[in-house]
mmCIF file of C-alpha atoms in Angstrom:
data_model
loop_
_atom_site.group_PDB
_atom_site.id
_atom_site.type_symbol
_atom_site.label_atom_id
_atom_site.label_comp_id
_atom_site.label_asym_id
_atom_site.label_seq_id
_atom_site.Cartn_x
_atom_site.Cartn_y
_atom_site.Cartn_z
ATOM 1 C CA UNK A 1 -0.005 0.018 0.025
ATOM 2 C CA UNK A 2 1.482 3.292 -1.138
ATOM 3 C CA UNK A 3 1.122 6.711 0.319
ATOM 4 C CA UNK A 4 -1.824 7.611 -1.952
ATOM 5 C CA UNK A 5 -3.912 4.648 -0.751
ATOM 6 C CA UNK A 6 -3.246 5.630 2.903
ATOM 7 C CA UNK A 7 -4.295 9.189 2.188
ATOM 8 C CA UNK A 8 -7.466 7.971 0.429
ATOM 9 C CA UNK A 9 -8.426 5.757 3.353
ATOM 10 C CA UNK A 10 -7.799 8.518 5.805
ATOM 11 C CA UNK A 11 -9.934 10.905 3.691
ATOM 12 C CA UNK A 12 -12.842 8.469 3.708
ATOM 13 C CA UNK A 13 -12.662 8.174 7.473
ATOM 14 C CA UNK A 14 -12.471 11.909 7.867
ATOM 15 C CA UNK A 15 -15.465 12.388 5.595
ATOM 16 C CA UNK A 16 -17.408 9.754 7.570
ATOM 17 C CA UNK A 17 -16.682 11.461 10.928
ATOM 18 C CA UNK A 18 -17.550 14.868 9.563
ATOM 19 C CA UNK A 19 -20.771 13.415 8.078
ATOM 20 C CA UNK A 20 -21.763 11.762 11.397
ATOM 21 C CA UNK A 21 -21.016 14.986 13.236
ATOM 22 C CA UNK A 22 -23.112 17.019 10.807
ATOM 23 C CA UNK A 23 -25.996 14.580 11.058
ATOM 24 C CA UNK A 24 -25.826 14.667 14.830
ATOM 25 C CA UNK A 25 -25.701 18.417 14.778
ATOM 26 C CA UNK A 26 -28.727 18.478 12.495
ATOM 27 C CA UNK A 27 -30.663 16.202 14.916
ATOM 28 C CA UNK A 28 -30.356 12.682 13.510
ATOM 29 C CA UNK A 29 -29.372 11.205 16.855
ATOM 30 C CA UNK A 30 -30.635 12.001 20.333
ATOM 31 C CA UNK A 31 -30.791 10.277 23.713
ATOM 32 C CA UNK A 32 -33.723 9.889 26.168
ATOM 33 C CA UNK A 33 -33.060 9.749 29.856
ATOM 34 C CA UNK A 34 -34.433 7.109 32.181
ATOM 35 C CA UNK A 35 -38.012 7.685 33.415
ATOM 36 C CA UNK A 36 -38.606 10.131 30.519
ATOM 37 C CA UNK A 37 -40.841 9.884 27.421
ATOM 38 C CA UNK A 38 -40.125 12.002 24.271
ATOM 39 C CA UNK A 39 -42.886 12.855 21.828
ATOM 40 C CA UNK A 40 -41.807 13.111 18.151
ATOM 41 C CA UNK A 41 -43.828 15.075 15.613
ATOM 42 C CA UNK A 42 -43.203 14.933 11.849
ATOM 43 C CA UNK A 43 -44.179 18.082 10.010
ATOM 44 C CA UNK A 44 -46.378 19.092 12.981
ATOM 45 C CA UNK A 45 -48.205 15.735 13.265
ATOM 46 C CA UNK A 46 -47.735 13.163 15.999
ATOM 47 C CA UNK A 47 -45.248 10.536 14.794
ATOM 48 C CA UNK A 48 -44.343 8.510 17.836
ATOM 49 C CA UNK A 49 -43.082 8.219 21.447
ATOM 50 C CA UNK A 50 -39.485 7.439 22.238
ATOM 51 C CA UNK A 51 -38.493 5.798 25.504
ATOM 52 C CA UNK A 52 -35.152 5.842 27.346
ATOM 53 C CA UNK A 53 -32.041 5.125 25.267
ATOM 54 C CA UNK A 54 -30.296 6.024 21.943
ATOM 55 C CA UNK A 55 -32.869 7.148 19.368
ATOM 56 C CA UNK A 56 -33.042 8.372 15.761
ATOM 57 C CA UNK A 57 -35.178 10.908 13.919
ATOM 58 C CA UNK A 58 -35.221 12.420 10.524
ATOM 59 C CA UNK A 59 -33.562 15.870 10.503
ATOM 60 C CA UNK A 60 -35.714 18.744 9.453
ATOM 61 C CA UNK A 61 -38.799 16.517 9.140
ATOM 62 C CA UNK A 62 -38.995 15.260 12.733
ATOM 63 C CA UNK A 63 -38.780 17.350 15.894
ATOM 64 C CA UNK A 64 -38.986 16.726 19.633
ATOM 65 C CA UNK A 65 -42.333 18.162 20.655
ATOM 66 C CA UNK A 66 -41.934 17.586 24.382
ATOM 67 C CA UNK A 67 -40.150 15.554 27.091
ATOM 68 C CA UNK A 68 -42.472 14.259 29.783
ATOM 69 C CA UNK A 69 -41.143 13.001 33.071
ATOM 70 C CA UNK A 70 -42.487 9.634 34.155
ATOM 71 C CA UNK A 71 -41.399 10.182 37.761
ATOM 72 C CA UNK A 72 -43.830 10.896 40.616
ATOM 73 C CA UNK A 73 -44.427 14.623 40.946
ATOM 74 C CA UNK A 74 -46.021 16.693 43.704
ATOM 75 C CA UNK A 75 -48.228 19.693 43.542
ATOM 76 C CA UNK A 76 -49.037 21.747 46.700
ATOM 77 C CA UNK A 77 -52.359 23.549 46.655
ATOM 78 C CA UNK A 78 -53.398 25.993 49.410
ATOM 79 C CA UNK A 79 -57.153 26.309 49.720
ATOM 80 C CA UNK A 80 -58.934 28.827 51.932
ATOM 81 C CA UNK A 81 -62.508 27.949 52.895
ATOM 82 C CA UNK A 82 -65.039 28.269 55.751
ATOM 83 C CA UNK A 83 -66.114 25.568 58.191
ATOM 84 C CA UNK A 84 -69.621 24.833 59.399
ATOM 85 C CA UNK A 85 -69.136 27.028 62.454
ATOM 86 C CA UNK A 86 -68.056 30.006 60.274
ATOM 87 C CA UNK A 87 -64.316 29.820 60.881
ATOM 88 C CA UNK A 88 -62.033 30.593 57.951
ATOM 89 C CA UNK A 89 -59.252 28.040 57.614
ATOM 90 C CA UNK A 90 -56.430 27.394 55.124
ATOM 91 C CA UNK A 91 -55.742 23.831 54.042
ATOM 92 C CA UNK A 92 -52.547 22.740 52.283
ATOM 93 C CA UNK A 93 -53.218 19.759 50.008
ATOM 94 C CA UNK A 94 -50.268 17.878 48.577
ATOM 95 C CA UNK A 95 -51.191 15.922 45.448
ATOM 96 C CA UNK A 96 -48.667 13.257 44.179
ATOM 97 C CA UNK A 97 -49.309 12.296 40.580
ATOM 98 C CA UNK A 98 -47.525 10.536 37.708
ATOM 99 C CA UNK A 99 -47.879 10.335 33.938
ATOM 100 C CA UNK A 100 -49.148 6.866 32.978
ATOM 101 C CA UNK A 101 -46.542 5.252 30.690
ATOM 102 C CA UNK A 102 -49.148 3.940 28.290
ATOM 103 C CA UNK A 103 -51.011 7.279 28.094
ATOM 104 C CA UNK A 104 -48.218 9.729 27.329
ATOM 105 C CA UNK A 105 -50.122 10.812 24.161
ATOM 106 C CA UNK A 106 -53.248 11.709 26.221
ATOM 107 C CA UNK A 107 -51.131 13.447 28.883
ATOM 108 C CA UNK A 108 -49.545 15.772 26.263
ATOM 109 C CA UNK A 109 -52.290 16.340 23.753
ATOM 110 C CA UNK A 110 -55.446 16.284 25.853
ATOM 111 C CA UNK A 111 -54.404 18.483 28.654
ATOM 112 C CA UNK A 112 -52.652 21.755 28.161
ATOM 113 C CA UNK A 113 -51.867 22.575 31.825
ATOM 114 C CA UNK A 114 -52.217 19.700 34.309
ATOM 115 C CA UNK A 115 -51.306 21.881 37.291
ATOM 116 C CA UNK A 116 -54.246 24.206 36.709
ATOM 117 C CA UNK A 117 -56.585 21.273 36.145
ATOM 118 C CA UNK A 118 -55.488 19.520 39.358
ATOM 119 C CA UNK A 119 -55.720 22.760 41.363
ATOM 120 C CA UNK A 120 -59.262 23.389 40.126
ATOM 121 C CA UNK A 121 -60.430 19.944 41.202
ATOM 122 C CA UNK A 122 -58.738 20.308 44.649
ATOM 123 C CA UNK A 123 -60.496 23.632 45.228
ATOM 124 C CA UNK A 124 -63.843 22.188 44.127
ATOM 125 C CA UNK A 125 -63.639 19.115 46.499
ATOM 126 C CA UNK A 126 -62.215 20.912 49.520
ATOM 127 C CA UNK A 127 -64.820 23.748 49.313
ATOM 128 C CA UNK A 128 -67.538 21.071 49.110
ATOM 129 C CA UNK A 129 -66.301 18.917 52.022
ATOM 130 C CA UNK A 130 -64.933 21.338 54.658
ATOM 131 C CA UNK A 131 -68.099 23.494 55.036
ATOM 132 C CA UNK A 132 -69.912 20.351 56.263
ATOM 133 C CA UNK A 133 -67.542 20.053 59.278
ATOM 134 C CA UNK A 134 -66.887 22.097 62.332
ATOM 135 C CA UNK A 135 -63.349 23.292 62.938
ATOM 136 C CA UNK A 136 -62.534 20.558 65.507
ATOM 137 C CA UNK A 137 -63.744 17.856 63.158
ATOM 138 C CA UNK A 138 -61.655 19.242 60.278
ATOM 139 C CA UNK A 139 -58.563 18.228 62.175
ATOM 140 C CA UNK A 140 -60.030 14.794 62.996
ATOM 141 C CA UNK A 141 -61.395 14.163 59.467
ATOM 142 C CA UNK A 142 -58.389 15.366 57.470
ATOM 143 C CA UNK A 143 -57.759 11.864 56.118
ATOM 144 C CA UNK A 144 -61.369 11.674 54.863
ATOM 145 C CA UNK A 145 -60.917 15.018 53.100
ATOM 146 C CA UNK A 146 -57.697 13.640 51.450
ATOM 147 C CA UNK A 147 -59.500 10.481 50.307
ATOM 148 C CA UNK A 148 -62.366 12.546 48.820
ATOM 149 C CA UNK A 149 -59.849 14.667 46.908
ATOM 150 C CA UNK A 150 -58.017 11.690 45.582
ATOM 151 C CA UNK A 151 -61.221 9.941 44.496
ATOM 152 C CA UNK A 152 -62.370 12.985 42.563
ATOM 153 C CA UNK A 153 -58.988 13.601 40.962
ATOM 154 C CA UNK A 154 -58.449 9.900 40.127
ATOM 155 C CA UNK A 155 -61.663 9.739 38.155
ATOM 156 C CA UNK A 156 -61.116 13.018 36.319
ATOM 157 C CA UNK A 157 -57.366 12.886 35.588
ATOM 158 C CA UNK A 158 -57.113 9.186 34.466
ATOM 159 C CA UNK A 159 -58.771 10.130 31.188
ATOM 160 C CA UNK A 160 -55.976 12.642 30.644
ATOM 161 C CA UNK A 161 -53.183 10.171 31.159
ATOM 162 C CA UNK A 162 -52.417 11.019 34.811
ATOM 163 C CA UNK A 163 -52.561 8.708 37.812
ATOM 164 C CA UNK A 164 -53.106 10.145 41.289
ATOM 165 C CA UNK A 165 -50.698 8.299 43.531
ATOM 166 C CA UNK A 166 -51.675 9.949 46.852
ATOM 167 C CA UNK A 167 -53.236 13.039 48.320
ATOM 168 C CA UNK A 168 -52.271 14.421 51.741
ATOM 169 C CA UNK A 169 -53.685 17.263 53.916
ATOM 170 C CA UNK A 170 -50.351 18.483 55.167
ATOM 171 C CA UNK A 171 -51.430 21.613 57.018
ATOM 172 C CA UNK A 172 -54.563 23.116 58.537
ATOM 173 C CA UNK A 173 -54.140 26.736 59.475
ATOM 174 C CA UNK A 174 -57.151 28.585 61.058
ATOM 175 C CA UNK A 175 -57.244 32.361 61.491
ATOM 176 C CA UNK A 176 -54.761 33.698 64.022
ATOM 177 C CA UNK A 177 -57.425 34.947 66.426
ATOM 178 C CA UNK A 178 -59.090 31.534 66.327
ATOM 179 C CA UNK A 179 -55.818 29.863 67.172
ATOM 180 C CA UNK A 180 -55.278 32.172 70.102
ATOM 181 C CA UNK A 181 -58.765 31.463 71.377
ATOM 182 C CA UNK A 182 -58.213 27.729 70.986
ATOM 183 C CA UNK A 183 -54.956 27.984 72.937
ATOM 184 C CA UNK A 184 -56.725 29.902 75.708
ATOM 185 C CA UNK A 185 -59.515 27.298 75.940
ATOM 186 C CA UNK A 186 -56.866 24.518 76.039
ATOM 187 C CA UNK A 187 -54.909 26.350 78.720
ATOM 188 C CA UNK A 188 -58.046 26.893 80.822
ATOM 189 C CA UNK A 189 -59.010 23.228 80.476
ATOM 190 C CA UNK A 190 -55.643 22.094 81.577
ATOM 191 C CA UNK A 191 -55.667 24.534 84.537
ATOM 192 C CA UNK A 192 -58.997 23.113 85.543
ATOM 193 C CA UNK A 193 -57.717 19.532 85.429
ATOM 194 C CA UNK A 194 -54.653 20.591 87.389
ATOM 195 C CA UNK A 195 -56.794 22.245 90.044
ATOM 196 C CA UNK A 196 -58.890 19.078 90.322
ATOM 197 C CA UNK A 197 -55.742 16.974 90.815
ATOM 198 C CA UNK A 198 -54.374 19.418 93.347
ATOM 199 C CA UNK A 199 -57.676 19.364 95.244
ATOM 200 C CA UNK A 200 -57.727 15.579 95.269
ATOM 201 C CA UNK A 201 -54.163 15.486 96.496
ATOM 202 C CA UNK A 202 -54.913 18.027 99.242
ATOM 203 C CA UNK A 203 -57.965 16.033 100.338
ATOM 204 C CA UNK A 204 -55.955 12.843 100.467
ATOM 205 C CA UNK A 205 -53.270 14.591 102.563
ATOM 206 C CA UNK A 206 -55.887 15.945 104.971
ATOM 207 C CA UNK A 207 -57.525 12.509 105.331
ATOM 208 C CA UNK A 208 -54.236 10.803 105.901
ATOM 209 C CA UNK A 209 -53.119 13.478 108.382
ATOM 210 C CA UNK A 210 -56.331 13.049 110.354
ATOM 211 C CA UNK A 211 -55.823 9.254 110.331
ATOM 212 C CA UNK A 212 -52.283 9.694 111.623
ATOM 213 C CA UNK A 213 -53.422 12.079 114.345
ATOM 214 C CA UNK A 214 -56.185 9.712 115.380
ATOM 215 C CA UNK A 215 -53.768 6.787 115.583
ATOM 216 C CA UNK A 216 -51.334 8.967 117.502
ATOM 217 C CA UNK A 217 -54.031 9.881 120.018
ATOM 218 C CA UNK A 218 -55.082 6.234 120.363
ATOM 219 C CA UNK A 219 -51.528 5.153 121.024
ATOM 220 C CA UNK A 220 -51.032 8.081 123.405
ATOM 221 C CA UNK A 221 -54.231 7.158 125.281
ATOM 222 C CA UNK A 222 -53.026 3.550 125.540
ATOM 223 C CA UNK A 223 -49.745 4.784 126.926
ATOM 224 C CA UNK A 224 -51.425 6.986 129.544
ATOM 225 C CA UNK A 225 -53.753 4.142 130.504
ATOM 226 C CA UNK A 226 -50.898 1.779 130.856
ATOM 227 C CA UNK A 227 -48.938 4.337 132.855
ATOM 228 C CA UNK A 228 -51.818 4.912 135.228
ATOM 229 C CA UNK A 229 -52.333 1.192 135.560
ATOM 230 C CA UNK A 230 -48.731 0.766 136.615
ATOM 231 C CA UNK A 231 -49.012 3.726 139.040
ATOM 232 C CA UNK A 232 -52.101 2.203 140.585
ATOM 233 C CA UNK A 233 -50.277 -1.067 140.990
ATOM 234 C CA UNK A 234 -47.376 0.749 142.613
ATOM 235 C CA UNK A 235 -49.667 2.608 144.969
ATOM 236 C CA UNK A 236 -51.449 -0.614 145.888
ATOM 237 C CA UNK A 237 -48.105 -2.269 146.684
ATOM 238 C CA UNK A 238 -47.103 0.824 148.747
ATOM 239 C CA UNK A 239 -50.356 0.678 150.763
ATOM 240 C CA UNK A 240 -49.958 -3.005 151.366
ATOM 241 C CA UNK A 241 -46.415 -2.418 152.678
ATOM 242 C CA UNK A 242 -47.601 0.385 155.021
ATOM 243 C CA UNK A 243 -50.476 -1.760 156.238
ATOM 244 C CA UNK A 244 -47.967 -4.446 157.354
ATOM 245 C CA UNK A 245 -46.297 -1.913 159.680
ATOM 246 C CA UNK A 246 -49.560 -0.829 161.299
ATOM 247 C CA UNK A 247 -50.617 2.131 159.151
ATOM 248 C CA UNK A 248 -54.214 1.965 157.967
ATOM 249 C CA UNK A 249 -55.257 2.577 154.332
ATOM 250 C CA UNK A 250 -56.389 6.195 154.828
ATOM 251 C CA UNK A 251 -53.156 7.180 156.530
ATOM 252 C CA UNK A 252 -51.112 5.367 153.934
ATOM 253 C CA UNK A 253 -52.923 7.066 151.095
ATOM 254 C CA UNK A 254 -52.429 10.469 152.693
ATOM 255 C CA UNK A 255 -48.734 9.715 153.231
ATOM 256 C CA UNK A 256 -48.327 8.619 149.621
ATOM 257 C CA UNK A 257 -49.972 11.884 148.432
ATOM 258 C CA UNK A 258 -47.701 14.020 150.538
ATOM 259 C CA UNK A 259 -44.691 12.095 149.372
ATOM 260 C CA UNK A 260 -45.744 12.565 145.736
ATOM 261 C CA UNK A 261 -46.211 16.279 146.461
ATOM 262 C CA UNK A 262 -42.619 16.697 147.679
ATOM 263 C CA UNK A 263 -41.251 14.511 144.893
ATOM 264 C CA UNK A 264 -42.974 16.865 142.393
ATOM 265 C CA UNK A 265 -41.451 19.956 144.011
ATOM 266 C CA UNK A 266 -38.048 18.295 143.971
ATOM 267 C CA UNK A 267 -38.415 17.430 140.257
ATOM 268 C CA UNK A 268 -39.402 21.019 139.467
ATOM 269 C CA UNK A 269 -36.310 22.307 141.278
ATOM 270 C CA UNK A 270 -34.018 20.265 139.077
ATOM 271 C CA UNK A 271 -35.452 21.894 135.879
ATOM 272 C CA UNK A 272 -33.481 24.965 134.793
ATOM 273 C CA UNK A 273 -36.351 26.477 132.787
ATOM 274 C CA UNK A 274 -39.933 25.524 133.655
ATOM 275 C CA UNK A 275 -43.220 27.415 133.465
ATOM 276 C CA UNK A 276 -45.027 24.904 135.694
ATOM 277 C CA UNK A 277 -46.670 26.352 138.775
ATOM 278 C CA UNK A 278 -47.887 24.008 141.545
ATOM 279 C CA UNK A 279 -50.764 25.275 143.753
ATOM 280 C CA UNK A 280 -50.700 25.303 146.685
ATOM 281 C CA UNK A 281 -47.020 25.409 147.278
ATOM 282 C CA UNK A 282 -46.589 27.103 150.719
ATOM 283 C CA UNK A 283 -44.489 25.359 153.414
ATOM 284 C CA UNK A 284 -47.577 24.414 155.516
ATOM 285 C CA UNK A 285 -49.525 23.337 152.420
ATOM 286 C CA UNK A 286 -48.440 19.722 152.805
ATOM 287 C CA UNK A 287 -49.724 19.531 156.423
ATOM 288 C CA UNK A 288 -53.037 21.101 155.539
ATOM 289 C CA UNK A 289 -53.481 18.802 152.600
ATOM 290 C CA UNK A 290 -52.648 15.744 154.710
ATOM 291 C CA UNK A 291 -55.145 16.765 157.462
ATOM 292 C CA UNK A 292 -57.824 17.448 154.902
ATOM 293 C CA UNK A 293 -57.282 14.086 153.148
ATOM 294 C CA UNK A 294 -57.365 12.137 156.443
ATOM 295 C CA UNK A 295 -60.570 13.908 157.490
ATOM 296 C CA UNK A 296 -62.029 13.148 154.133
ATOM 297 C CA UNK A 297 -61.086 9.480 154.282
ATOM 298 C CA UNK A 298 -62.529 9.188 157.868
ATOM 299 C CA UNK A 299 -65.803 10.842 156.851
ATOM 300 C CA UNK A 300 -66.089 8.654 153.770
ATOM 301 C CA UNK A 301 -65.351 5.544 155.832
ATOM 302 C CA UNK A 302 -68.000 6.478 158.423
ATOM 303 C CA UNK A 303 -70.640 7.118 155.789
ATOM 304 C CA UNK A 304 -69.845 3.803 154.169
ATOM 305 C CA UNK A 305 -70.287 1.937 157.427
ATOM 306 C CA UNK A 306 -73.641 3.663 158.087
ATOM 307 C CA UNK A 307 -74.949 2.678 154.723
ATOM 308 C CA UNK A 308 -73.936 -0.936 155.183
ATOM 309 C CA UNK A 309 -75.941 -1.289 158.540
ATOM 310 C CA UNK A 310 -79.253 -3.201 158.252
ATOM 311 C CA UNK A 311 -82.448 -1.205 158.444
ATOM 312 C CA UNK A 312 -83.885 -1.136 162.088
ATOM 313 C CA UNK A 313 -87.415 -2.638 162.447
ATOM 314 C CA UNK A 314 -90.269 -0.151 162.764
ATOM 315 C CA UNK A 315 -91.742 0.315 166.439
#
């Protein structure tokens, strides 16, 4: 192979590359991305739909009329309407839709603006459903509103090549004054419940405190009773001991009382700070008290003996 043959071969390759470049520049080749559909028109008339991949078309005769995404898209629509109890509220409806792969022709040629069409249906359904509900029920029935919107859109948009995947009520925004009033009602209700709980707690504390005090008094009474019982036993033993040395019961009792009197005075003297006052507390008080007690015991004993005598027969 001589130099002329090599140059001829190189020239053909160069011409081929230039030709392919020119054809590509003129639109012979084009690519379609994944999840995308391309509509081809030939001299203004629908020619076909190209899916993802490397595609051909006739330059000057064919043109790409549109590229439609086959991905799920979302349209947010804000609707202001009035509830049954005359409260204006704004609802944000999120509509998720997708072009049906087998209905790309309908999606492009039958509907000029899908966003406007979807928005119109959303407004129509929301303004028909929300006025039937009071404000509180709008929050509770938001899923029912979303279902109603989807049902209406699904039926209408399917003929235009669109499938409604899901509708969501993403926000419910009443008037600012209404929200403040609702917050005040909620705060007052919670304060009422808190007051009830506090009252119940205070009542329980009062009852338990009364029970504790009653139990304390009961135990204190038992202690005093036991103390007095032991004191009585001690006094009985003291009287018995004095009786054995010839002192009768009245004298023994008087002696014990006087002894207790002086023991009390002695105990008071040992206390550094005491507000207790013992009356009478004069030096001759003990003697007077002893004489009074002996006289009382003698009188009581005499009366008892007289009452025990049998009645004398009548004359």
